[in-house]
Short mmCIF file of C-alpha atoms in Angstrom, two decimals:
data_model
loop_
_atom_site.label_atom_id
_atom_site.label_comp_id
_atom_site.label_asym_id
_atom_site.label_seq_id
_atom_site.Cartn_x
_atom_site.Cartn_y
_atom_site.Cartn_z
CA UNK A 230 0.00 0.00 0.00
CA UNK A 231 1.25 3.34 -0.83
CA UNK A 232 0.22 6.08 2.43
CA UNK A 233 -0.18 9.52 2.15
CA UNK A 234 -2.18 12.73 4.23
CA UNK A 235 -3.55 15.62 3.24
CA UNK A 236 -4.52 19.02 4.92
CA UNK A 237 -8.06 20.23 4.23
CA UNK A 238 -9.28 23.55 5.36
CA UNK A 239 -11.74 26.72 4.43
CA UNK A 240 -9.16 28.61 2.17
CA UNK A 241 -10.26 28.20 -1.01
CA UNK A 242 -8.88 29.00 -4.58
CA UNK A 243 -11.31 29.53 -7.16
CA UNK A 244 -11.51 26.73 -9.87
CA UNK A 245 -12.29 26.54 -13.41
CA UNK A 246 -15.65 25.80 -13.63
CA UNK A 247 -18.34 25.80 -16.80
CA UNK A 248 -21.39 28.73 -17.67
CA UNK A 249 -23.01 28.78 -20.33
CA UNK A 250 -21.72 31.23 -23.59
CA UNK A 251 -22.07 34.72 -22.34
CA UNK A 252 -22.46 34.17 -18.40
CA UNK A 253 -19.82 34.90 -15.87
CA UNK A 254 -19.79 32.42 -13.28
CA UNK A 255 -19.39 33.22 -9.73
CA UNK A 256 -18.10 31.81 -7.40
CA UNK A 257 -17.37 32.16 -3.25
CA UNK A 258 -13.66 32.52 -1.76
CA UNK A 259 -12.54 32.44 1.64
CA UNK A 260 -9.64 32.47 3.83
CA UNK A 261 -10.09 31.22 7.17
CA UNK A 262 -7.21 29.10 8.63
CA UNK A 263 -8.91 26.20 10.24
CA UNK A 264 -7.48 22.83 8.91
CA UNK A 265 -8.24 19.01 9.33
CA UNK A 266 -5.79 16.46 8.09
CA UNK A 267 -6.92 13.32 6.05
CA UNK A 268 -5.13 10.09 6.18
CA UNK A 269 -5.03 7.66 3.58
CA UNK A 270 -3.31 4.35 2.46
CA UNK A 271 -3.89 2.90 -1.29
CA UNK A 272 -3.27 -0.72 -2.76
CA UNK A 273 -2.85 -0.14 -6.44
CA UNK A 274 -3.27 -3.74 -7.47
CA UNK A 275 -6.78 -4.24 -6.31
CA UNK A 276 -7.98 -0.91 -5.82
CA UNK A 277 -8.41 -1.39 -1.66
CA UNK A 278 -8.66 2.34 -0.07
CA UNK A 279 -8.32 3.00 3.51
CA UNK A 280 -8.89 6.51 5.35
CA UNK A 281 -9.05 8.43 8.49
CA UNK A 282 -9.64 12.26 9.56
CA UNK A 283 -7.70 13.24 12.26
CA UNK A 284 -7.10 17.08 13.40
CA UNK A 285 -3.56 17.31 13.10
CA UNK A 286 -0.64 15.74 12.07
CA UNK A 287 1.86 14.05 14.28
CA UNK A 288 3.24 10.78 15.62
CA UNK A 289 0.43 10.15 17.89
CA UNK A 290 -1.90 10.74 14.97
CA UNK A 291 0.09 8.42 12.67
CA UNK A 292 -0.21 5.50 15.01
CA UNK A 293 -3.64 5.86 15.29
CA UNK A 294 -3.99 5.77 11.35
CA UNK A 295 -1.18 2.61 11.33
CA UNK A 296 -3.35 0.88 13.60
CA UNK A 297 -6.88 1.54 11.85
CA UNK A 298 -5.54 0.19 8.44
CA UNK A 299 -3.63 -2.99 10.65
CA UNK A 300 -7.01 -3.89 11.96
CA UNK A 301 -8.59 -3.65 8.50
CA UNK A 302 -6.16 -5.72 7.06
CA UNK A 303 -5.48 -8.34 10.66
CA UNK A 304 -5.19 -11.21 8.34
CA UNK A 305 -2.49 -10.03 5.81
CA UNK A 306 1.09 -8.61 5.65
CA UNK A 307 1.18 -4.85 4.88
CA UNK A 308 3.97 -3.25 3.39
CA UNK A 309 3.44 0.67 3.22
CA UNK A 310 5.61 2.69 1.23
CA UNK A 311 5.48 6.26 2.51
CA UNK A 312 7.37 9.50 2.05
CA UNK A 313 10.12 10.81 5.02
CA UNK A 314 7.67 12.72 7.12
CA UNK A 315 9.39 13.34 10.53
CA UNK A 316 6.39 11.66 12.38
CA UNK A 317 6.95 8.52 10.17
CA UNK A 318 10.60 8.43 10.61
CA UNK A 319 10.28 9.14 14.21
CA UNK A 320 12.02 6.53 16.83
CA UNK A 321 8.97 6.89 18.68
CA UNK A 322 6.37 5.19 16.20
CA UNK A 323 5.25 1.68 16.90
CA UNK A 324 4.31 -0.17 14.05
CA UNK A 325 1.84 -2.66 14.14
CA UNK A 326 2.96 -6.47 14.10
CA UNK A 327 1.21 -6.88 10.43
CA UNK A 328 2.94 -3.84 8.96
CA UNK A 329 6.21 -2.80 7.56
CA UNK A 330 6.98 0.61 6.40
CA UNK A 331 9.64 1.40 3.74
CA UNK A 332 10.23 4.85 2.36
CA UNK A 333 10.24 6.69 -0.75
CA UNK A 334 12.86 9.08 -1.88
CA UNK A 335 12.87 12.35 -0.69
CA UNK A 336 11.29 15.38 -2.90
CA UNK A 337 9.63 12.63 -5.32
CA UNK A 338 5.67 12.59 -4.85
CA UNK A 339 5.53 11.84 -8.28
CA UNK A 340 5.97 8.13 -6.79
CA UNK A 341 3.33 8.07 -4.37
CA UNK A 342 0.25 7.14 -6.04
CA UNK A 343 -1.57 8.14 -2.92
CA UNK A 344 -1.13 11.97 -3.76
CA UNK A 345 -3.41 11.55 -6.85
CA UNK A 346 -6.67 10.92 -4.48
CA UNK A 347 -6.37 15.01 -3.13
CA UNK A 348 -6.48 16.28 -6.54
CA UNK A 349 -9.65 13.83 -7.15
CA UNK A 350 -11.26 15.26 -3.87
CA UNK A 351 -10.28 18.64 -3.95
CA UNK A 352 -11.20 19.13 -7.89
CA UNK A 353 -15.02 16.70 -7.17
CA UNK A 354 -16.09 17.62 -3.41
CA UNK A 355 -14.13 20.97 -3.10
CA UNK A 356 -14.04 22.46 -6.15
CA UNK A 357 -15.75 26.43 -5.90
CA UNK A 358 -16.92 25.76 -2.67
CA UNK A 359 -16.91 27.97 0.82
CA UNK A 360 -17.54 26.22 4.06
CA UNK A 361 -19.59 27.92 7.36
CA UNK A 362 -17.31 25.36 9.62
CA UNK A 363 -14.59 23.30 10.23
CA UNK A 364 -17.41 20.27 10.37
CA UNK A 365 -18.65 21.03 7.40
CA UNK A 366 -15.05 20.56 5.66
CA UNK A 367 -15.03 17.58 7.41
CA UNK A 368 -18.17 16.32 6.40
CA UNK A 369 -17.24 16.96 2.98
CA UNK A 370 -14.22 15.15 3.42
CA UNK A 371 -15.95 11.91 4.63
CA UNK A 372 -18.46 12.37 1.63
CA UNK A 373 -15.42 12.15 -0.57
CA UNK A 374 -13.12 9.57 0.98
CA UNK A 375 -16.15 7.34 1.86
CA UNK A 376 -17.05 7.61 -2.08
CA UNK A 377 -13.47 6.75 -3.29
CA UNK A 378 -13.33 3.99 -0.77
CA UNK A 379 -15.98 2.13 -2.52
CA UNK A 380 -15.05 2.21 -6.25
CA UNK A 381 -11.69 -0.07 -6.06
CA UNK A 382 -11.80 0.68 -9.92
CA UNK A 383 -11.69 4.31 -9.62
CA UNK A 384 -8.80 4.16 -6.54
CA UNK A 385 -6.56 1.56 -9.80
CA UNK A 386 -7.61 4.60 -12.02
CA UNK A 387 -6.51 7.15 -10.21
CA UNK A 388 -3.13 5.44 -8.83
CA UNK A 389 -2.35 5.31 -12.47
CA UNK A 390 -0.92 1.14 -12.38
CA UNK A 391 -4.01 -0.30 -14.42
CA UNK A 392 -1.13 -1.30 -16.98
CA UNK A 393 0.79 -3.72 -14.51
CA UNK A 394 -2.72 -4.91 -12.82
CA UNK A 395 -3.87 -6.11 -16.63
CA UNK A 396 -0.54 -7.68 -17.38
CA UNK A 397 -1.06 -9.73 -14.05
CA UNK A 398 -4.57 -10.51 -15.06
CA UNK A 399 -3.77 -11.36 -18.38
CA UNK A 400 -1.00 -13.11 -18.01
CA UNK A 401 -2.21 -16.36 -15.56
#
């Protein structure tokens, strides 16, 4: 599984967005620093999402995700390839018994097909939007990640290794 985590918030940036010929669309902005951070772990091969909203980001926080996608998965081996985020580098983490972490290299999140899923949230449950709270961010945030963790085809789209996964098929 490839892990990632994203910060969500009510600063906007306006989008593209279609009107018809002639018609100027508008749209809200805001900027209002109040964040929540979304976890998430991907399987490319079989399309398998996992998520989690936690306020910040930190070691603590990290566990907690670990341990959600451990339980989800108690009866297989997990290898997560992350990037080197001090909380998952960290002498302090404890990784689950089922799990093994290995890390990408630095400055390349072009290898992470985990960072795909924010562009699909923020440009489908985000896009043009202004929020009245930090729960309703959030509650657009579970619409999202709940929606992405049910269409395994959509999650092999999006992390962009439907080549490989066809090859396998194909090939036994």
């Amino acid at each position: 599984m490839f892990q990632d985590e994203a910060r969500f918030g009510r600063i906007n940036i306006p989008r593209l967005c279609w009107a018809p010929m002639g018609v100027r669309p508008v749209v809200g902005s805001q900027v209002v620093r109040e964040y929540t951070y979304a976890y998430a772990a991907v399987s490319p091969v079989d399309g398998v999402m996992d998520s989690l909203i936690l306020p910040e980001v930190n070691t603590a926080a990290f566990e907690l995700f670990l341990e959600e996608v451990a339980t989800r998965h108690a009866d297989e081996f997990v290898l997560m390839f992350m990037d080197g985020a001090g909380w998952h580098t960290t002498k302090k983490l404890t990784v689950p018994k089922n799990m093994r972490l290995a890390f990408l290299p630095p400055y390349s999140p072009e290898l992470n097909p985990a960072e795909h899923l924010w562009d699909c949230i923020r440009e489908n449950w985000f896009s043009n939007k202004t929020f009245k709270s930090i729960d309703a961010v959030e509650d657009t945030l579970v619409e999202g990640l709940v929606a992405l963790e049910k269409d395994a085809a959509r999650i092999q789209s999006l992390a962009g290794f439907n080549w490989i996964v066809n090859d396998i098929l194909n090939a036994t």
